[in-house]
mmCIF file of C-alpha atoms in Angstrom:
data_model
loop_
_atom_site.group_PDB
_atom_site.id
_atom_site.type_symbol
_atom_site.label_atom_id
_atom_site.label_comp_id
_atom_site.label_asym_id
_atom_site.label_seq_id
_atom_site.Cartn_x
_atom_site.Cartn_y
_atom_site.Cartn_z
ATOM 1 C CA GLY A 63 5.368 -5.295 -15.485
ATOM 2 C CA ALA A 64 3.065 -6.940 -12.998
ATOM 3 C CA VAL A 65 -0.559 -5.851 -13.201
ATOM 4 C CA VAL A 66 -3.494 -6.413 -10.876
ATOM 5 C CA SER A 67 -6.892 -5.723 -12.366
ATOM 6 C CA GLN A 68 -9.491 -4.679 -9.794
ATOM 7 C CA HIS A 69 -13.205 -4.469 -10.584
ATOM 8 C CA PRO A 70 -15.475 -2.694 -10.291
ATOM 9 C CA SER A 71 -13.829 0.693 -9.922
ATOM 10 C CA ARG A 72 -17.003 2.189 -8.521
ATOM 11 C CA VAL A 73 -20.125 0.612 -7.145
ATOM 12 C CA ILE A 74 -23.246 1.946 -5.490
ATOM 13 C CA CYS A 75 -25.450 -0.496 -3.663
ATOM 14 C CA LYS A 76 -28.464 -0.412 -1.429
ATOM 15 C CA SER A 77 -28.165 -0.982 2.271
ATOM 16 C CA GLY A 78 -28.558 -4.657 3.119
ATOM 17 C CA THR A 79 -27.270 -6.003 -0.179
ATOM 18 C CA SER A 80 -23.937 -7.671 -0.878
ATOM 19 C CA VAL A 81 -21.181 -6.479 -3.157
ATOM 20 C CA LYS A 82 -18.312 -8.474 -4.627
ATOM 21 C CA ILE A 83 -14.974 -6.934 -5.557
ATOM 22 C CA GLU A 84 -12.560 -8.884 -7.739
ATOM 23 C CA CYS A 85 -8.819 -8.677 -8.076
ATOM 24 C CA ARG A 86 -7.015 -10.575 -10.810
ATOM 25 C CA SER A 87 -3.296 -10.824 -11.329
ATOM 26 C CA LEU A 88 -2.770 -10.684 -15.075
ATOM 27 C CA ASP A 89 0.805 -11.790 -15.567
ATOM 28 C CA PHE A 90 2.011 -13.317 -12.353
ATOM 29 C CA GLN A 91 0.955 -15.661 -9.595
ATOM 30 C CA ALA A 92 -0.640 -13.895 -6.653
ATOM 31 C CA THR A 93 0.436 -16.271 -3.929
ATOM 32 C CA THR A 94 -0.577 -13.736 -1.311
ATOM 33 C CA MET A 95 -3.298 -11.127 -1.528
ATOM 34 C CA PHE A 96 -3.840 -8.218 0.823
ATOM 35 C CA TRP A 97 -7.076 -6.294 1.168
ATOM 36 C CA TYR A 98 -7.035 -2.720 2.422
ATOM 37 C CA ARG A 99 -9.576 -0.102 3.267
ATOM 38 C CA GLN A 100 -8.806 3.576 2.892
ATOM 39 C CA PHE A 101 -10.758 6.570 4.135
ATOM 40 C CA PRO A 102 -10.286 9.984 2.509
ATOM 41 C CA LYS A 103 -6.900 11.552 3.214
ATOM 42 C CA GLN A 104 -5.904 8.626 5.397
ATOM 43 C CA SER A 105 -3.526 5.735 5.125
ATOM 44 C CA LEU A 106 -4.265 2.198 3.997
ATOM 45 C CA MET A 107 -5.685 0.008 6.717
ATOM 46 C CA LEU A 108 -5.004 -3.693 6.272
ATOM 47 C CA MET A 109 -8.182 -5.721 6.575
ATOM 48 C CA ALA A 110 -6.976 -9.223 5.806
ATOM 49 C CA THR A 111 -4.275 -11.332 4.227
ATOM 50 C CA SER A 112 -5.008 -14.404 2.177
ATOM 51 C CA ASN A 113 -2.801 -17.083 0.719
ATOM 52 C CA GLU A 114 -3.987 -19.073 -2.252
ATOM 53 C CA GLY A 115 -6.019 -22.060 -1.156
ATOM 54 C CA SER A 116 -6.085 -21.055 2.494
ATOM 55 C CA LYS A 117 -8.490 -19.173 4.718
ATOM 56 C CA ALA A 118 -7.855 -15.478 5.069
ATOM 57 C CA THR A 119 -6.279 -14.042 8.184
ATOM 58 C CA TYR A 120 -8.243 -11.031 9.370
ATOM 59 C CA GLU A 121 -6.897 -8.078 11.286
ATOM 60 C CA GLN A 122 -8.219 -7.352 14.717
ATOM 61 C CA GLY A 123 -11.543 -5.564 14.574
ATOM 62 C CA VAL A 124 -12.422 -6.691 11.041
ATOM 63 C CA GLU A 125 -15.596 -8.762 10.900
ATOM 64 C CA LYS A 126 -14.825 -11.903 8.942
ATOM 65 C CA ASP A 127 -18.505 -12.653 8.414
ATOM 66 C CA LYS A 128 -19.071 -9.241 6.898
ATOM 67 C CA PHE A 129 -15.988 -9.139 4.707
ATOM 68 C CA LEU A 130 -15.716 -12.513 3.009
ATOM 69 C CA ILE A 131 -12.459 -13.177 1.219
ATOM 70 C CA ASN A 132 -11.930 -15.954 -1.276
ATOM 71 C CA HIS A 133 -8.545 -16.726 -2.788
ATOM 72 C CA ALA A 134 -9.241 -19.953 -4.611
ATOM 73 C CA SER A 135 -6.723 -19.543 -7.395
ATOM 74 C CA LEU A 136 -3.322 -18.006 -7.972
ATOM 75 C CA THR A 137 -4.812 -15.309 -10.170
ATOM 76 C CA LEU A 138 -8.071 -14.364 -8.498
ATOM 77 C CA SER A 139 -9.125 -13.097 -5.103
ATOM 78 C CA THR A 140 -12.508 -11.670 -4.178
ATOM 79 C CA LEU A 141 -13.798 -9.547 -1.329
ATOM 80 C CA THR A 142 -17.527 -9.711 -0.674
ATOM 81 C CA VAL A 143 -19.066 -7.091 1.555
ATOM 82 C CA THR A 144 -22.173 -8.765 2.944
ATOM 83 C CA SER A 145 -25.239 -6.943 4.179
ATOM 84 C CA ALA A 146 -23.604 -3.637 3.395
ATOM 85 C CA HIS A 147 -24.404 -0.549 5.442
ATOM 86 C CA PRO A 148 -23.577 3.108 4.844
ATOM 87 C CA GLU A 149 -20.640 2.870 7.264
ATOM 88 C CA ASP A 150 -19.060 0.315 4.909
ATOM 89 C CA SER A 151 -18.744 3.021 2.283
ATOM 90 C CA SER A 152 -15.055 3.417 1.604
ATOM 91 C CA PHE A 153 -12.245 2.869 -0.873
ATOM 92 C CA TYR A 154 -11.068 -0.740 -1.024
ATOM 93 C CA ILE A 155 -7.700 -1.696 -2.482
ATOM 94 C CA CYS A 156 -6.160 -5.084 -3.122
ATOM 95 C CA SER A 157 -2.465 -5.835 -3.359
ATOM 96 C CA ALA A 158 -0.884 -9.012 -4.629
ATOM 97 C CA ARG A 159 2.495 -10.458 -3.942
ATOM 98 C CA ASP A 160 4.279 -13.085 -5.944
ATOM 99 C CA LEU A 161 6.241 -15.470 -3.757
ATOM 100 C CA TRP A 162 8.988 -15.502 -6.347
ATOM 101 C CA ARG A 163 9.372 -11.735 -6.369
ATOM 102 C CA ASN A 164 11.337 -11.032 -3.242
ATOM 103 C CA TYR A 165 9.704 -7.786 -2.302
ATOM 104 C CA GLY A 166 7.281 -6.927 -5.059
ATOM 105 C CA TYR A 167 3.771 -5.802 -4.267
ATOM 106 C CA THR A 168 1.336 -4.895 -7.022
ATOM 107 C CA PHE A 169 -1.736 -2.863 -6.203
ATOM 108 C CA GLY A 170 -5.107 -2.843 -7.851
ATOM 109 C CA SER A 171 -6.628 0.471 -8.867
ATOM 110 C CA GLY A 172 -9.151 0.386 -6.054
ATOM 111 C CA THR A 173 -12.926 0.228 -5.697
ATOM 112 C CA ARG A 174 -15.026 3.060 -4.386
ATOM 113 C CA LEU A 175 -18.004 1.557 -2.582
ATOM 114 C CA THR A 176 -20.984 3.727 -1.734
ATOM 115 C CA VAL A 177 -23.807 2.198 0.259
ATOM 116 C CA VAL A 178 -27.076 4.160 0.135
ATOM 117 C CA ALA B 149 4.834 -4.460 16.495
ATOM 118 C CA GLN B 150 6.295 -2.254 13.834
ATOM 119 C CA THR B 151 5.264 1.351 13.490
ATOM 120 C CA VAL B 152 5.912 3.844 10.719
ATOM 121 C CA THR B 153 5.628 7.567 11.356
ATOM 122 C CA GLN B 154 5.412 10.362 8.839
ATOM 123 C CA SER B 155 5.404 13.612 10.753
ATOM 124 C CA GLN B 156 4.576 15.903 7.830
ATOM 125 C CA PRO B 157 0.878 15.662 6.883
ATOM 126 C CA GLU B 158 1.297 18.214 4.078
ATOM 127 C CA MET B 159 4.163 19.731 2.154
ATOM 128 C CA SER B 160 4.495 21.954 -0.869
ATOM 129 C CA VAL B 161 7.343 22.737 -3.213
ATOM 130 C CA GLN B 162 7.899 24.877 -6.266
ATOM 131 C CA GLU B 163 8.339 23.175 -9.589
ATOM 132 C CA ALA B 164 11.988 22.282 -10.297
ATOM 133 C CA GLU B 165 12.985 22.544 -6.655
ATOM 134 C CA THR B 166 13.960 19.791 -4.243
ATOM 135 C CA VAL B 167 11.867 18.479 -1.378
ATOM 136 C CA THR B 168 12.496 15.899 1.331
ATOM 137 C CA LEU B 169 9.792 13.831 2.971
ATOM 138 C CA SER B 170 10.493 12.336 6.383
ATOM 139 C CA CYS B 171 9.793 8.860 7.682
ATOM 140 C CA THR B 172 10.820 7.103 10.845
ATOM 141 C CA TYR B 173 10.057 3.575 11.897
ATOM 142 C CA ASP B 174 10.354 1.376 14.896
ATOM 143 C CA THR B 175 11.221 -2.301 14.786
ATOM 144 C CA SER B 176 13.192 -4.925 16.625
ATOM 145 C CA GLU B 177 13.876 -6.885 13.449
ATOM 146 C CA SER B 178 17.295 -6.851 11.876
ATOM 147 C CA ASN B 179 16.271 -7.752 8.340
ATOM 148 C CA TYR B 180 13.581 -5.718 6.630
ATOM 149 C CA TYR B 181 12.600 -3.674 3.600
ATOM 150 C CA LEU B 182 11.479 -0.083 3.320
ATOM 151 C CA PHE B 183 9.389 1.456 0.587
ATOM 152 C CA TRP B 184 8.024 4.751 -0.612
ATOM 153 C CA TYR B 185 4.737 4.609 -2.470
ATOM 154 C CA LYS B 186 3.016 7.422 -4.334
ATOM 155 C CA GLN B 187 -0.768 7.726 -4.559
ATOM 156 C CA PRO B 188 -1.811 10.395 -7.075
ATOM 157 C CA PRO B 189 -5.396 11.669 -7.362
ATOM 158 C CA SER B 190 -6.252 8.554 -9.375
ATOM 159 C CA ARG B 191 -5.571 6.666 -6.119
ATOM 160 C CA GLN B 192 -3.455 4.049 -7.870
ATOM 161 C CA MET B 193 -0.600 3.059 -5.578
ATOM 162 C CA ILE B 194 2.730 3.346 -7.354
ATOM 163 C CA LEU B 195 6.063 2.131 -6.018
ATOM 164 C CA VAL B 196 8.579 4.963 -6.005
ATOM 165 C CA ILE B 197 11.617 3.365 -4.444
ATOM 166 C CA ARG B 198 12.629 0.541 -2.115
ATOM 167 C CA GLN B 199 15.543 -0.155 0.175
ATOM 168 C CA GLU B 200 16.815 -3.351 1.701
ATOM 169 C CA ALA B 201 18.003 -2.818 5.269
ATOM 170 C CA TYR B 202 21.116 -4.889 4.760
ATOM 171 C CA LYS B 203 22.312 -2.598 1.988
ATOM 172 C CA GLN B 204 24.284 0.383 3.190
ATOM 173 C CA GLN B 205 24.050 2.206 -0.113
ATOM 174 C CA ASN B 206 21.068 4.496 -0.429
ATOM 175 C CA ALA B 207 18.647 3.569 -3.200
ATOM 176 C CA THR B 208 18.197 5.940 -6.134
ATOM 177 C CA GLU B 209 15.645 5.973 -8.936
ATOM 178 C CA ASN B 210 16.163 8.874 -11.317
ATOM 179 C CA ARG B 211 14.952 12.001 -9.470
ATOM 180 C CA PHE B 212 14.090 10.046 -6.351
ATOM 181 C CA SER B 213 16.603 9.069 -3.706
ATOM 182 C CA VAL B 214 16.491 8.029 -0.099
ATOM 183 C CA ASN B 215 18.554 8.794 2.966
ATOM 184 C CA PHE B 216 18.513 5.576 4.937
ATOM 185 C CA GLN B 217 19.867 5.907 8.445
ATOM 186 C CA LYS B 218 19.530 2.457 9.983
ATOM 187 C CA ALA B 219 20.753 3.328 13.459
ATOM 188 C CA ALA B 220 18.375 6.267 13.648
ATOM 189 C CA LYS B 221 15.576 4.250 11.997
ATOM 190 C CA SER B 222 15.029 7.000 9.510
ATOM 191 C CA PHE B 223 14.130 6.678 5.831
ATOM 192 C CA SER B 224 13.587 10.014 4.107
ATOM 193 C CA LEU B 225 12.698 10.532 0.446
ATOM 194 C CA LYS B 226 14.295 13.280 -1.598
ATOM 195 C CA ILE B 227 12.623 14.406 -4.795
ATOM 196 C CA SER B 228 14.836 16.488 -7.042
ATOM 197 C CA ASP B 229 13.666 18.729 -9.867
ATOM 198 C CA SER B 230 10.068 18.428 -8.693
ATOM 199 C CA GLN B 231 7.453 18.142 -11.416
ATOM 200 C CA LEU B 232 3.741 18.880 -11.376
ATOM 201 C CA GLY B 233 3.094 15.165 -11.803
ATOM 202 C CA ASP B 234 4.786 14.504 -8.483
ATOM 203 C CA THR B 235 1.741 15.968 -6.727
ATOM 204 C CA ALA B 236 0.398 13.032 -4.731
ATOM 205 C CA MET B 237 0.076 11.449 -1.335
ATOM 206 C CA TYR B 238 3.312 9.703 -0.406
ATOM 207 C CA PHE B 239 3.369 6.732 1.937
ATOM 208 C CA CYS B 240 6.378 5.251 3.652
ATOM 209 C CA ALA B 241 6.050 1.511 4.269
ATOM 210 C CA PHE B 242 7.886 -1.199 6.171
ATOM 211 C CA ARG B 243 8.056 -4.908 5.697
ATOM 212 C CA GLY B 244 9.849 -7.135 8.172
ATOM 213 C CA GLU B 245 11.267 -10.535 7.439
ATOM 214 C CA GLU B 246 10.579 -12.132 10.781
ATOM 215 C CA THR B 247 7.553 -11.381 12.888
ATOM 216 C CA SER B 248 5.456 -9.399 10.432
ATOM 217 C CA GLY B 249 5.394 -11.930 7.642
ATOM 218 C CA SER B 250 4.899 -10.346 4.270
ATOM 219 C CA ARG B 251 2.520 -7.566 5.257
ATOM 220 C CA LEU B 252 3.327 -3.920 4.681
ATOM 221 C CA THR B 253 2.959 -1.402 7.489
ATOM 222 C CA PHE B 254 2.185 2.063 6.151
ATOM 223 C CA GLY B 255 2.789 5.483 7.608
ATOM 224 C CA GLU B 256 0.061 8.098 7.793
ATOM 225 C CA GLY B 257 1.099 9.699 4.521
ATOM 226 C CA THR B 258 2.355 13.090 3.381
ATOM 227 C CA GLN B 259 0.364 15.093 0.853
ATOM 228 C CA LEU B 260 2.844 16.736 -1.484
ATOM 229 C CA THR B 261 1.768 19.584 -3.736
ATOM 230 C CA VAL B 262 4.066 20.819 -6.480
ATOM 231 C CA ASN B 263 3.262 24.381 -7.426
ATOM 232 C CA PRO B 264 3.930 25.859 -10.867
#
């Protein structure tokens, strides 16, 4: 079945530094990638949607300069948290959709970011 | 805008018994898809079952089945013969074909605990 590999699974960084999270689709073309943020015991909050080769579309309230999304290829999308602060600490999840799979969404295993 | 509501933040069930999780949604679209996802303690999102709105027959996947009531905008999940491994957070999700593009809208989630 479809697999999305998300790395790293856990990362601790110092306040003010940047962190990059990668999501790779291993056996299908991720024409669309979704990035979510999830707080403990809460639902997934969509941050942005990106289509391969296009600029990401950010949800209202999400700072595009802080959360940089690159989707340069059909198998790789990255989320870079720039100038991270403790309030950016959260669980980040990517989800990829293949245009040719009518309703299939494949989720990465998530990244726990802790900013100290 | 579409909304998805799960009115049961927590539920518990005894092993081998049956439990039903509720989900209601609001949309003006006529063509859409509904999903139930499971998020166990590992936090990996796993698709449990999906339903196309144009199909009148309720979807079934082994021990999991749905009760899709289109007029009432209700999409409940029934888990039969509950197993300890069913302990997880369950999210109901909606995807419209028209105004919402390919994004998923998630409910708040229901934490299900299966007791031995």
